[in-house]
Tab-separated table of C-alpha atoms (C1' of nucleotides) in Angstrom:
chain	number	residue	atom	x	y	z
B	1	MET	CA	67.907	90.327	70.520
B	2	LYS	CA	67.586	91.342	74.106
B	3	PHE	CA	69.093	90.991	77.556
B	4	THR	CA	69.072	87.443	78.802
B	5	LYS	CA	70.349	87.778	82.371
B	6	VAL	CA	69.265	90.585	84.648
B	7	LEU	CA	69.521	91.317	88.356
B	8	VAL	CA	66.937	93.350	90.230
B	9	ALA	CA	67.999	95.020	93.489
B	10	GLU	CA	64.991	96.314	95.400
B	11	ASP	CA	64.135	95.855	99.048
B	12	THR	CA	60.350	96.082	99.271
B	13	ASP	CA	58.890	92.831	98.112
B	14	SER	CA	55.764	94.244	96.515
B	15	ASN	CA	57.878	96.360	94.198
B	16	ASN	CA	60.361	93.589	93.641
B	17	PHE	CA	57.625	91.222	92.637
B	18	GLY	CA	56.184	93.687	90.156
B	19	ILE	CA	59.504	94.493	88.538
B	20	VAL	CA	60.579	90.871	88.199
B	21	ALA	CA	57.210	89.922	86.720
B	22	LYS	CA	57.478	92.755	84.236
B	23	LEU	CA	60.971	91.756	83.136
B	24	LYS	CA	60.007	88.142	82.685
B	25	ASN	CA	57.057	89.370	80.723
B	26	LEU	CA	59.472	91.126	78.389
B	27	GLY	CA	60.981	87.774	77.549
B	28	ILE	CA	64.161	87.973	79.596
B	29	ASP	CA	65.275	84.445	80.425
B	30	THR	CA	66.984	84.862	83.719
B	31	VAL	CA	65.675	87.488	86.126
B	32	GLU	CA	67.077	87.239	89.605
B	33	HIS	CA	66.556	89.569	92.514
B	34	ALA	CA	68.089	90.653	95.775
B	35	GLN	CA	66.593	92.550	98.696
B	36	TYR	CA	69.898	93.679	100.182
B	37	CYS	CA	72.776	95.559	98.611
B	38	ASP	CA	75.427	93.192	99.907
B	39	ASN	CA	73.445	90.312	98.576
B	40	ALA	CA	73.173	91.871	95.141
B	41	HIS	CA	76.893	92.567	94.978
B	42	LEU	CA	77.637	89.010	96.001
B	43	LYS	CA	75.447	87.648	93.238
B	44	ILE	CA	77.199	89.825	90.696
B	45	LYS	CA	80.597	88.590	91.845
B	46	LYS	CA	79.525	84.960	91.811
B	47	ALA	CA	77.943	85.178	88.372
B	48	LEU	CA	81.087	86.759	87.016
B	49	LEU	CA	83.205	84.076	88.598
B	50	VAL	CA	81.345	81.197	87.002
B	51	GLY	CA	81.482	82.928	83.654
B	52	GLU	CA	77.809	83.810	83.460
B	53	PRO	CA	77.764	87.493	84.349
B	54	TYR	CA	74.662	89.633	84.548
B	55	GLN	CA	74.208	91.967	81.633
B	56	LEU	CA	72.010	94.439	83.439
B	57	LEU	CA	71.388	95.633	86.969
B	58	VAL	CA	68.100	97.319	87.805
B	59	SER	CA	68.565	98.954	91.177
B	60	ASP	CA	66.642	101.036	93.664
B	61	LEU	CA	68.461	103.724	95.644
B	62	SER	CA	67.235	103.361	99.207
B	63	PHE	CA	67.412	100.099	101.067
B	64	ASP	CA	66.200	99.128	104.468
B	65	ASN	CA	69.176	97.891	106.402
B	66	SER	CA	67.940	98.496	109.896
B	67	ASN	CA	68.390	94.868	110.900
B	68	ARG	CA	71.738	94.174	109.310
B	69	LYS	CA	75.342	95.002	109.476
B	70	SER	CA	75.947	95.700	105.838
B	71	LYS	CA	78.899	97.033	103.946
B	72	LEU	CA	76.771	98.560	101.237
B	73	SER	CA	73.812	100.514	102.470
B	74	SER	CA	72.574	102.473	99.483
B	75	GLY	CA	71.991	102.037	95.798
B	76	GLU	CA	74.794	104.460	95.036
B	77	GLU	CA	77.286	102.324	96.938
B	78	LEU	CA	76.000	99.171	95.318
B	79	ILE	CA	76.347	100.635	91.835
B	80	GLU	CA	79.849	101.857	92.523
B	81	ALA	CA	80.891	98.452	93.858
B	82	ALA	CA	79.193	96.637	91.001
B	83	LYS	CA	80.902	98.776	88.376
B	84	THR	CA	84.245	98.106	90.004
B	85	THR	CA	83.620	94.389	89.994
B	86	GLN	CA	82.214	94.292	86.491
B	87	PRO	CA	82.864	97.470	84.519
B	88	ASN	CA	80.790	96.455	81.508
B	89	LEU	CA	77.636	95.907	83.564
B	90	LYS	CA	74.751	98.070	82.402
B	91	VAL	CA	72.840	99.833	85.165
B	92	ILE	CA	69.337	101.230	85.298
B	93	VAL	CA	68.251	103.122	88.400
B	94	PHE	CA	64.589	102.694	89.308
B	95	SER	CA	63.648	104.933	92.181
B	96	VAL	CA	60.990	107.283	93.511
B	97	ILE	CA	63.601	109.984	93.995
B	98	ASP	CA	63.274	112.918	91.622
B	99	LYS	CA	65.897	115.321	92.926
B	100	GLN	CA	67.996	116.942	90.261
B	101	THR	CA	71.285	116.783	92.135
B	102	ILE	CA	70.921	113.079	92.845
B	103	ILE	CA	69.926	112.127	89.306
B	104	LYS	CA	72.710	114.261	87.871
B	105	ASN	CA	75.265	112.656	90.123
B	106	LEU	CA	74.200	109.175	89.080
B	107	LEU	CA	74.315	109.936	85.385
B	108	ASP	CA	77.488	112.021	85.374
B	109	ASN	CA	79.648	110.470	88.043
B	110	LEU	CA	78.429	106.921	88.449
B	111	LYS	CA	77.760	106.658	84.718
B	112	VAL	CA	74.505	104.777	85.040
B	113	ASN	CA	72.852	104.013	81.729
B	114	ALA	CA	69.333	105.040	82.584
B	115	TYR	CA	67.271	106.689	85.283
B	116	VAL	CA	63.592	105.862	85.682
B	117	CYS	CA	61.291	107.292	88.340
B	118	LYS	CA	58.805	104.989	89.948
B	119	GLY	CA	55.350	106.290	89.377
B	120	LEU	CA	52.130	105.800	87.525
B	121	ASN	CA	53.871	104.442	84.448
B	122	GLY	CA	57.195	103.455	85.923
B	123	LEU	CA	57.151	99.952	84.508
B	124	ASN	CA	56.447	101.135	80.994
B	125	GLU	CA	59.272	103.610	81.257
B	126	LEU	CA	61.464	100.857	82.573
B	127	GLU	CA	60.681	98.839	79.484
B	128	LYS	CA	61.717	101.728	77.250
B	129	ALA	CA	64.865	102.167	79.286
B	130	ILE	CA	65.816	98.540	78.825
B	131	GLU	CA	65.444	98.819	75.063
B	132	LYS	CA	67.533	101.954	74.857
B	133	VAL	CA	70.204	100.632	77.145
B	134	TYR	CA	70.421	97.459	75.132
B	135	GLN	CA	71.163	99.681	72.151
B	136	ASN	CA	73.895	101.351	74.168
B	137	GLN	CA	71.951	104.547	74.515
B	138	GLN	CA	71.355	106.563	77.647
B	139	PHE	CA	67.791	107.011	78.835
B	140	THR	CA	65.875	109.099	81.325
B	141	CYS	CA	62.148	108.825	81.847
B	142	PRO	CA	59.990	111.916	81.212
B	143	VAL	CA	59.850	112.818	84.879
B	144	ALA	CA	63.613	112.621	85.270
B	145	THR	CA	64.155	114.415	81.985
B	146	SER	CA	62.008	117.344	83.001
B	147	VAL	CA	63.648	117.522	86.401
B	148	LEU	CA	67.049	117.647	84.749
B	149	LYS	CA	65.934	120.489	82.501
B	150	GLN	CA	64.879	122.714	85.354
B	151	GLN	CA	66.905	125.892	85.477
B	152	ASN	CA	67.784	127.897	88.535
B	153	VAL	CA	67.294	124.949	90.738
B	154	LEU	CA	67.881	125.900	94.291
B	155	ALA	CA	70.986	123.946	95.011
B	156	LEU	CA	73.531	124.385	97.755
B	157	ASN	CA	77.255	124.427	97.276
B	158	LYS	CA	79.524	122.700	99.735
B	159	TYR	CA	79.998	125.792	101.890
B	160	GLU	CA	76.319	126.623	102.162
B	161	GLN	CA	75.565	123.004	102.836
B	162	GLN	CA	77.978	122.916	105.759
B	163	LEU	CA	76.785	126.253	107.062
B	164	LEU	CA	73.147	125.213	107.101
B	165	GLN	CA	73.997	121.846	108.511
B	166	LEU	CA	75.667	123.456	111.502
B	167	LEU	CA	72.810	125.887	111.894
B	168	ALA	CA	70.340	123.015	111.900
B	169	THR	CA	72.426	121.186	114.446
B	170	GLY	CA	72.157	123.945	116.997
B	171	TYR	CA	75.250	126.043	116.362
B	172	LYS	CA	75.012	129.788	116.928
B	173	GLN	CA	76.657	132.147	114.453
B	174	ASN	CA	79.770	132.674	116.555
B	175	GLU	CA	80.059	128.936	117.142
B	176	ILE	CA	79.886	128.333	113.416
B	177	SER	CA	82.623	130.913	113.004
B	178	GLU	CA	84.842	129.127	115.504
B	179	HIS	CA	84.101	125.769	113.924
B	180	PHE	CA	85.045	127.059	110.482
B	181	LYS	CA	88.250	128.632	111.747
B	182	LEU	CA	89.151	125.364	113.413
B	183	HIS	CA	88.565	123.443	110.214
B	184	LYS	CA	90.190	126.034	107.970
B	185	ILE	CA	86.980	126.721	106.112
B	186	ALA	CA	86.686	130.217	104.704
B	187	PRO	CA	85.054	132.635	104.944
B	188	ASN	CA	84.746	132.234	108.669
B	189	SER	CA	84.143	135.585	110.279
B	190	VAL	CA	80.857	135.974	112.118
B	191	ARG	CA	79.999	138.801	109.772
B	192	SER	CA	80.498	136.674	106.679
B	193	ILE	CA	78.459	133.836	108.065
B	194	GLU	CA	75.757	136.340	108.797
B	195	ALA	CA	76.004	137.646	105.225
B	196	HIS	CA	75.807	134.189	103.726
B	197	ILE	CA	72.758	133.308	105.745
B	198	SER	CA	71.214	136.550	104.651
B	199	LYS	CA	71.955	135.803	101.002
B	200	LEU	CA	70.461	132.339	101.339
B	201	LYS	CA	67.323	133.883	102.773
B	202	ASP	CA	67.165	136.074	99.691
B	203	THR	CA	67.568	133.277	97.196
B	204	PHE	CA	65.108	131.044	98.983
B	205	ASP	CA	62.770	133.932	99.581
B	206	ALA	CA	62.606	133.190	103.299
B	207	LYS	CA	61.507	135.871	105.726
B	208	THR	CA	63.324	134.416	108.736
B	209	THR	CA	66.189	132.036	109.297
B	210	HIS	CA	63.748	129.583	110.866
B	211	GLN	CA	61.882	129.506	107.592
B	212	LEU	CA	65.118	129.038	105.685
B	213	VAL	CA	65.976	125.987	107.756
B	214	TYR	CA	62.478	124.665	107.276
B	215	MET	CA	62.550	125.146	103.510
B	216	VAL	CA	65.961	123.637	103.007
B	217	THR	CA	65.055	120.662	105.151
B	218	SER	CA	61.754	119.925	103.511
B	219	LEU	CA	63.299	120.349	100.070
B	220	GLY	CA	65.646	117.558	101.039
B	221	LEU	CA	68.759	119.682	100.616
B	222	LEU	CA	70.049	118.812	104.042
Z	1	MET	CA	36.078	80.878	102.578
Z	2	LYS	CA	37.802	84.062	101.610
Z	3	PHE	CA	37.286	87.439	100.064
Z	4	THR	CA	36.098	87.270	96.485
Z	5	LYS	CA	36.114	90.893	95.394
Z	6	VAL	CA	38.895	93.277	96.331
Z	7	LEU	CA	40.000	96.726	95.202
Z	8	VAL	CA	43.626	97.848	95.296
Z	9	ALA	CA	44.319	101.589	95.386
Z	10	GLU	CA	47.984	102.299	94.719
Z	11	ASP	CA	49.514	104.793	92.337
Z	12	THR	CA	52.917	103.403	91.396
Z	13	ASP	CA	52.420	100.678	88.848
Z	14	SER	CA	55.285	98.464	89.958
Z	15	ASN	CA	53.752	98.197	93.407
Z	16	ASN	CA	50.284	97.886	92.060
Z	17	PHE	CA	51.311	95.026	89.832
Z	18	GLY	CA	52.968	93.178	92.694
Z	19	ILE	CA	50.029	93.553	95.040
Z	20	VAL	CA	47.434	92.512	92.494
Z	21	ALA	CA	49.494	89.487	91.497
Z	22	LYS	CA	49.823	88.499	95.130
Z	23	LEU	CA	46.114	88.785	95.797
Z	24	LYS	CA	45.227	86.746	92.744
Z	25	ASN	CA	47.767	84.260	93.919
Z	26	LEU	CA	45.836	83.968	97.156
Z	27	GLY	CA	42.838	82.779	95.186
Z	28	ILE	CA	40.765	85.939	95.222
Z	29	ASP	CA	38.482	85.908	92.195
Z	30	THR	CA	38.103	89.542	91.399
Z	31	VAL	CA	41.007	91.869	92.064
Z	32	GLU	CA	40.664	95.295	90.554
Z	33	HIS	CA	42.899	98.284	90.935
Z	34	ALA	CA	42.952	102.044	90.671
Z	35	GLN	CA	45.856	104.462	90.436
Z	36	TYR	CA	43.929	107.527	91.544
Z	37	CYS	CA	41.847	108.129	94.645
Z	38	ASP	CA	38.909	109.561	92.777
Z	39	ASN	CA	38.963	106.603	90.485
Z	40	ALA	CA	38.964	104.169	93.371
Z	41	HIS	CA	36.045	105.902	95.036
Z	42	LEU	CA	34.137	105.871	91.800
Z	43	LYS	CA	34.647	102.144	91.407
Z	44	ILE	CA	33.400	101.541	94.916
Z	45	LYS	CA	30.269	103.567	94.258
Z	46	LYS	CA	29.592	101.829	90.978
Z	47	ALA	CA	30.098	98.350	92.384
Z	48	LEU	CA	27.737	99.140	95.217
Z	49	LEU	CA	25.185	100.491	92.802
Z	50	VAL	CA	25.082	97.350	90.658
Z	51	GLY	CA	24.813	95.214	93.758
Z	52	GLU	CA	28.273	93.726	93.593
Z	53	PRO	CA	30.170	95.711	96.207
Z	54	TYR	CA	33.816	95.244	97.044
Z	55	GLN	CA	34.448	93.403	100.285
Z	56	LEU	CA	37.905	94.792	100.868
Z	57	LEU	CA	39.925	97.863	99.978
Z	58	VAL	CA	43.697	97.686	100.081
Z	59	SER	CA	44.927	101.254	99.934
Z	60	ASP	CA	48.170	103.184	99.928
Z	61	LEU	CA	48.318	106.555	101.696
Z	62	SER	CA	50.177	108.853	99.337
Z	63	PHE	CA	49.101	109.362	95.774
Z	64	ASP	CA	50.644	111.331	92.984
Z	65	ASN	CA	48.079	113.813	91.827
Z	66	SER	CA	50.347	116.384	90.294
Z	67	ASN	CA	48.651	116.188	86.916
Z	68	ARG	CA	45.049	116.083	88.026
Z	69	LYS	CA	42.376	118.085	89.602
Z	70	SER	CA	41.161	115.571	92.108
Z	71	LYS	CA	38.707	115.750	94.937
Z	72	LEU	CA	40.456	113.090	96.952
Z	73	SER	CA	44.187	113.484	97.171
Z	74	SER	CA	45.298	111.124	99.919
Z	75	GLY	CA	44.603	107.654	101.187
Z	76	GLU	CA	43.042	109.089	104.327
Z	77	GLU	CA	40.493	111.029	102.305
Z	78	LEU	CA	39.780	108.035	100.128
Z	79	ILE	CA	39.178	105.804	103.119
Z	80	GLU	CA	36.891	108.315	104.745
Z	81	ALA	CA	34.888	108.724	101.556
Z	82	ALA	CA	34.766	104.980	100.973
Z	83	LYS	CA	33.513	104.275	104.489
Z	84	THR	CA	30.809	106.882	104.055
Z	85	THR	CA	29.723	105.322	100.799
Z	86	GLN	CA	29.924	101.766	102.024
Z	87	PRO	CA	30.218	101.484	105.819
Z	88	ASN	CA	30.720	97.714	105.852
Z	89	LEU	CA	33.751	97.875	103.553
Z	90	LYS	CA	36.861	96.375	105.134
Z	91	VAL	CA	40.012	98.435	104.738
Z	92	ILE	CA	43.673	97.486	104.884
Z	93	VAL	CA	46.273	100.230	104.659
Z	94	PHE	CA	49.464	99.236	102.868
Z	95	SER	CA	52.026	101.981	103.081
Z	96	VAL	CA	55.698	102.734	103.678
Z	97	ILE	CA	54.761	105.201	106.390
Z	98	ASP	CA	55.681	104.111	109.898
Z	99	LYS	CA	54.819	107.175	111.953
Z	100	GLN	CA	52.993	106.422	115.181
Z	101	THR	CA	50.602	109.359	115.006
Z	102	ILE	CA	49.515	108.514	111.485
Z	103	ILE	CA	48.998	104.807	112.147
Z	104	LYS	CA	47.149	105.572	115.367
Z	105	ASN	CA	44.861	108.009	113.633
Z	106	LEU	CA	43.981	105.466	110.964
Z	107	LEU	CA	43.224	102.719	113.422
Z	108	ASP	CA	41.409	104.808	116.010
Z	109	ASN	CA	39.579	107.441	114.022
Z	110	LEU	CA	39.196	106.033	110.541
Z	111	LYS	CA	38.665	102.548	111.942
Z	112	VAL	CA	40.731	100.755	109.349
Z	113	ASN	CA	40.911	97.003	109.886
Z	114	ALA	CA	44.612	96.531	109.360
Z	115	TYR	CA	47.833	98.441	108.875
Z	116	VAL	CA	50.720	96.874	106.987
Z	117	CYS	CA	54.045	98.552	106.274
Z	118	LYS	CA	55.609	98.019	102.894
Z	119	GLY	CA	58.988	96.462	103.304
Z	120	LEU	CA	61.031	93.334	102.935
Z	121	ASN	CA	58.092	91.086	103.765
Z	122	GLY	CA	55.230	93.431	103.141
Z	123	LEU	CA	53.336	91.042	100.907
Z	124	ASN	CA	53.504	88.215	103.401
Z	125	GLU	CA	52.241	90.524	106.106
Z	126	LEU	CA	49.517	91.650	103.763
Z	127	GLU	CA	48.467	88.033	103.378
Z	128	LYS	CA	48.236	87.619	107.138
Z	129	ALA	CA	46.289	90.840	107.371
Z	130	ILE	CA	43.761	89.644	104.840
Z	131	GLU	CA	43.174	86.433	106.785
Z	132	LYS	CA	42.702	88.258	110.058
Z	133	VAL	CA	40.449	90.876	108.577
Z	134	TYR	CA	38.337	88.211	106.963
Z	135	GLN	CA	37.859	86.812	110.453
Z	136	ASN	CA	36.812	90.271	111.599
Z	137	GLN	CA	39.963	90.797	113.574
Z	138	GLN	CA	42.195	93.815	113.567
Z	139	PHE	CA	45.765	93.415	112.391
Z	140	THR	CA	49.000	95.368	112.413
Z	141	CYS	CA	52.224	94.072	110.926
Z	142	PRO	CA	55.250	93.665	113.216
Z	143	VAL	CA	56.761	96.967	112.166
Z	144	ALA	CA	53.555	98.879	112.818
Z	145	THR	CA	52.983	97.002	116.050
Z	146	SER	CA	56.374	97.927	117.423
Z	147	VAL	CA	55.971	101.531	116.353
Z	148	LEU	CA	52.641	101.678	118.183
Z	149	LYS	CA	54.249	100.334	121.341
Z	150	GLN	CA	56.853	103.054	121.533
Z	151	GLN	CA	56.501	105.163	124.629
Z	152	ASN	CA	57.289	108.830	125.053
Z	153	VAL	CA	56.990	109.479	121.402
Z	154	LEU	CA	57.628	113.091	120.687
Z	155	ALA	CA	54.275	114.215	119.451
Z	156	LEU	CA	52.849	117.688	119.059
Z	157	ASN	CA	49.465	118.833	120.214
Z	158	LYS	CA	47.358	121.107	118.086
Z	159	TYR	CA	48.698	124.288	119.665
Z	160	GLU	CA	52.342	123.355	119.328
Z	161	GLN	CA	51.702	122.202	115.814
Z	162	GLN	CA	50.249	125.556	114.834
Z	163	LEU	CA	52.961	127.455	116.648
Z	164	LEU	CA	55.756	125.615	114.891
Z	165	GLN	CA	53.985	125.824	111.589
Z	166	LEU	CA	53.884	129.600	111.805
Z	167	LEU	CA	57.482	129.707	112.929
Z	168	ALA	CA	58.497	127.593	109.957
Z	169	THR	CA	56.505	129.830	107.638
Z	170	GLY	CA	58.502	132.892	108.568
Z	171	TYR	CA	56.446	134.443	111.378
Z	172	LYS	CA	58.305	136.268	114.129
Z	173	GLN	CA	57.239	135.794	117.729
Z	174	ASN	CA	55.223	139.011	117.845
Z	175	GLU	CA	53.580	138.168	114.545
Z	176	ILE	CA	52.607	134.786	115.896
Z	177	SER	CA	51.144	136.552	118.896
Z	178	GLU	CA	49.055	138.825	116.677
Z	179	HIS	CA	47.956	135.923	114.543
Z	180	PHE	CA	46.824	133.967	117.582
Z	181	LYS	CA	44.957	136.926	119.007
Z	182	LEU	CA	43.260	137.407	115.667
Z	183	HIS	CA	42.196	133.780	115.566
Z	184	LYS	CA	41.263	133.582	119.227
Z	185	ILE	CA	43.914	131.013	119.965
Z	186	ALA	CA	45.239	131.082	123.502
Z	187	PRO	CA	47.738	131.560	124.991
Z	188	ASN	CA	48.747	134.356	122.694
Z	189	SER	CA	51.026	136.760	124.495
Z	190	VAL	CA	54.519	137.100	123.086
Z	191	ARG	CA	55.841	135.923	126.414
Z	192	SER	CA	53.795	132.737	126.343
Z	193	ILE	CA	54.786	131.934	122.812
Z	194	GLU	CA	58.366	132.421	123.864
Z	195	ALA	CA	57.826	130.083	126.796
Z	196	HIS	CA	56.225	127.414	124.673
Z	197	ILE	CA	59.046	127.484	122.165
Z	198	SER	CA	61.461	127.237	125.048
Z	199	LYS	CA	59.630	124.232	126.453
Z	200	LEU	CA	59.634	122.542	123.076
Z	201	LYS	CA	63.376	123.068	122.864
Z	202	ASP	CA	63.648	121.302	126.205
Z	203	THR	CA	61.561	118.310	125.264
Z	204	PHE	CA	63.258	117.924	121.898
Z	205	ASP	CA	66.631	118.604	123.427
Z	206	ALA	CA	67.378	121.319	120.903
Z	207	LYS	CA	70.006	123.947	121.618
Z	208	THR	CA	68.532	126.595	119.336
Z	209	THR	CA	65.178	127.272	117.767
Z	210	HIS	CA	66.718	126.636	114.360
Z	211	GLN	CA	67.556	123.137	115.508
Z	212	LEU	CA	64.047	122.682	116.856
Z	213	VAL	CA	62.560	123.568	113.487
Z	214	TYR	CA	65.000	121.240	111.791
Z	215	MET	CA	64.225	118.338	114.110
Z	216	VAL	CA	60.489	118.709	113.939
Z	217	THR	CA	60.608	118.971	110.177
Z	218	SER	CA	62.829	115.990	109.592
Z	219	LEU	CA	60.798	113.927	112.049
Z	220	GLY	CA	57.835	114.597	109.824
Z	221	LEU	CA	55.840	116.327	112.547
Z	222	LEU	CA	55.166	119.353	110.402
S	1	DT	C1'	38.124	127.945	153.279
S	2	DT	C1'	42.854	127.891	152.956
S	3	DT	C1'	46.894	126.391	150.735
S	4	DA	C1'	49.533	124.782	146.932
S	5	DT	C1'	50.185	124.304	142.176
S	6	DT	C1'	50.068	125.405	137.552
S	7	DG	C1'	49.890	128.248	133.610
S	8	DC	C1'	49.537	133.029	131.353
S	9	DT	C1'	51.346	137.469	131.169
S	10	DG	C1'	54.265	141.766	131.789
S	11	DT	C1'	58.827	143.918	132.894
S	12	DG	C1'	63.612	144.659	132.548
S	13	DG	C1'	67.986	143.238	131.196
S	14	DT	C1'	71.214	140.256	128.514
S	15	DT	C1'	72.417	137.813	124.402
S	16	DT	C1'	71.966	136.929	119.719
S	17	DT	C1'	70.792	138.207	115.361
S	18	DC	C1'	70.209	141.528	111.826
S	19	DC	C1'	71.640	145.316	108.819
S	20	DG	C1'	74.005	149.449	106.927
S	21	DC	C1'	78.379	151.482	106.433
S	22	DA	C1'	83.120	151.455	105.263
S	23	DA	C1'	87.881	149.773	104.936
S	24	DG	C1'	90.991	146.429	102.716
S	25	DG	C1'	92.354	142.790	99.464
S	26	DG	C1'	91.884	140.383	95.275
S	27	DT	C1'	90.389	139.962	90.500
S	28	DT	C1'	88.610	141.663	86.147
S	29	DT	C1'	88.126	145.175	82.681
S	30	DG	C1'	89.179	149.278	80.031
V	1	DC	C1'	98.113	151.505	85.489
V	2	DA	C1'	93.731	152.762	87.010
V	3	DA	C1'	88.935	151.992	87.503
V	4	DA	C1'	85.355	148.903	88.613
V	5	DC	C1'	83.815	145.089	90.890
V	6	DC	C1'	83.275	141.382	94.221
V	7	DC	C1'	83.962	139.423	98.571
V	8	DT	C1'	85.510	139.402	103.348
V	9	DT	C1'	85.738	141.585	107.620
V	10	DG	C1'	84.945	144.767	111.580
V	11	DC	C1'	82.067	148.127	113.903
V	12	DG	C1'	77.942	150.163	115.861
V	13	DG	C1'	73.219	150.530	116.374
V	14	DA	C1'	68.501	148.442	115.972
V	15	DA	C1'	65.606	144.542	116.238
V	16	DA	C1'	64.531	140.161	117.846
V	17	DA	C1'	65.068	136.455	120.810
V	18	DC	C1'	66.154	134.764	125.291
V	19	DC	C1'	65.793	134.501	130.309
V	20	DA	C1'	64.905	135.397	135.314
V	21	DC	C1'	61.626	137.336	138.233
V	22	DA	C1'	57.129	138.458	139.836
V	23	DG	C1'	52.114	139.197	139.789
V	24	DC	C1'	47.777	137.211	138.848
V	25	DA	C1'	44.027	133.973	137.915
V	26	DA	C1'	42.211	129.407	137.685
V	27	DT	C1'	42.414	124.897	139.427
V	28	DA	C1'	43.591	121.172	142.568
V	29	DA	C1'	44.652	119.525	147.143
V	30	DA	C1'	44.399	119.771	152.184
DNA sequence: TTTATTGCTGTGGTTTTCCGCAAGGGTTTG
DNA sequence: CAAACCCTTGCGGAAAACCACAGCAATAAA
């Protein structure tokens, strides 16, 4: 017993080709694919309408939509829309992204059934994921699993996120203060903003604020 | 007439699978692949040694070498090593990267024969590239071509690069000055460093130095 | 050769950031 | 209830960054 109808959402054709070939290789009858989010969602709706719904969606997270006006522009949006359309659809995320916050969000909030990182053995891990998901179990590949286990991950809360965002956008400390007061975000005194920046420098072990901005940016936290 | 022996260097297996399948589909007899740079280089050396050299290398740029001690860690290094080993080897770069400076460097300095961006139609472009390269012509896919045409691209020269690197690593202006004096890099007065940062803020249209660091980092120039 | 231009550097003064101290408010703990 | 603690906020001084001005040297143009 196995899945018989699967949809692959992945924009780069080389990857798409590889994934589809792999799935067919696993003996899945119907493997269809889409290179755009909107397209994928449409297929899901149509299949449901004619009474032949997909059982599984294998989706990437980032899509190239530079040349399109699209409603759905990311894997997250696609998954959310798909789950609304067809709540019983199983979802496996297959992506290069290995950021704890993103993986956590997908598993906890979007309730995806598995997360597999593209990599040296991505396809093998994808195979394992499909088996587990078919058995109604959750699955994360070794890379994702280890990322999820990491303690003390340098993560930013909403406030710090906003603060650093403004800093990176060219706001001075007093301008940030004014902006926060205007938007009723507290704490908003110049002194507190200063203190928070200082604390962030501590936790990130940055000598200067420039370095802090650099670190946070290159860690993908902004 | 076409290539008969090709090596694919690409770490993620899903991509690798797709590329190899495509090449075989094109009627190329021998398509081999490697997931590590060192491995690829080794294969090239061996093939040359037994008198059956590869005619073409299709290589990615970024490789995952987190779990290895490897001599070659990037596509650039692999290509350089490969060309030293076998100067007549044709090289096609197949990568997601679409940064002008990087593409330019590969074409001009490393003399690669084609540059193709992974994307919606990457495999088709790869096919075109192979044809052109077989005819001893250079090729760049539409995406790469348009990127190369862009004027006024914000690029950094060596000095600015070093300056910003130090800034992002937590050096203060006077420390940068000392560092430059120590390494005989000119100009190195605090005042000049100040002026250069100020000029960079102008050209990048950044209000603060924090923003400058942020912009340069997220543009991938550091 | 003279003139103009450009870039590097120093000086002095302003602005911004940084940091220690302390007062006040709120919550937790004994 | 009081003591302890945490966080915000303001203040003042030090450090760093920023900026306008000017001198100087090297180079380019007349």
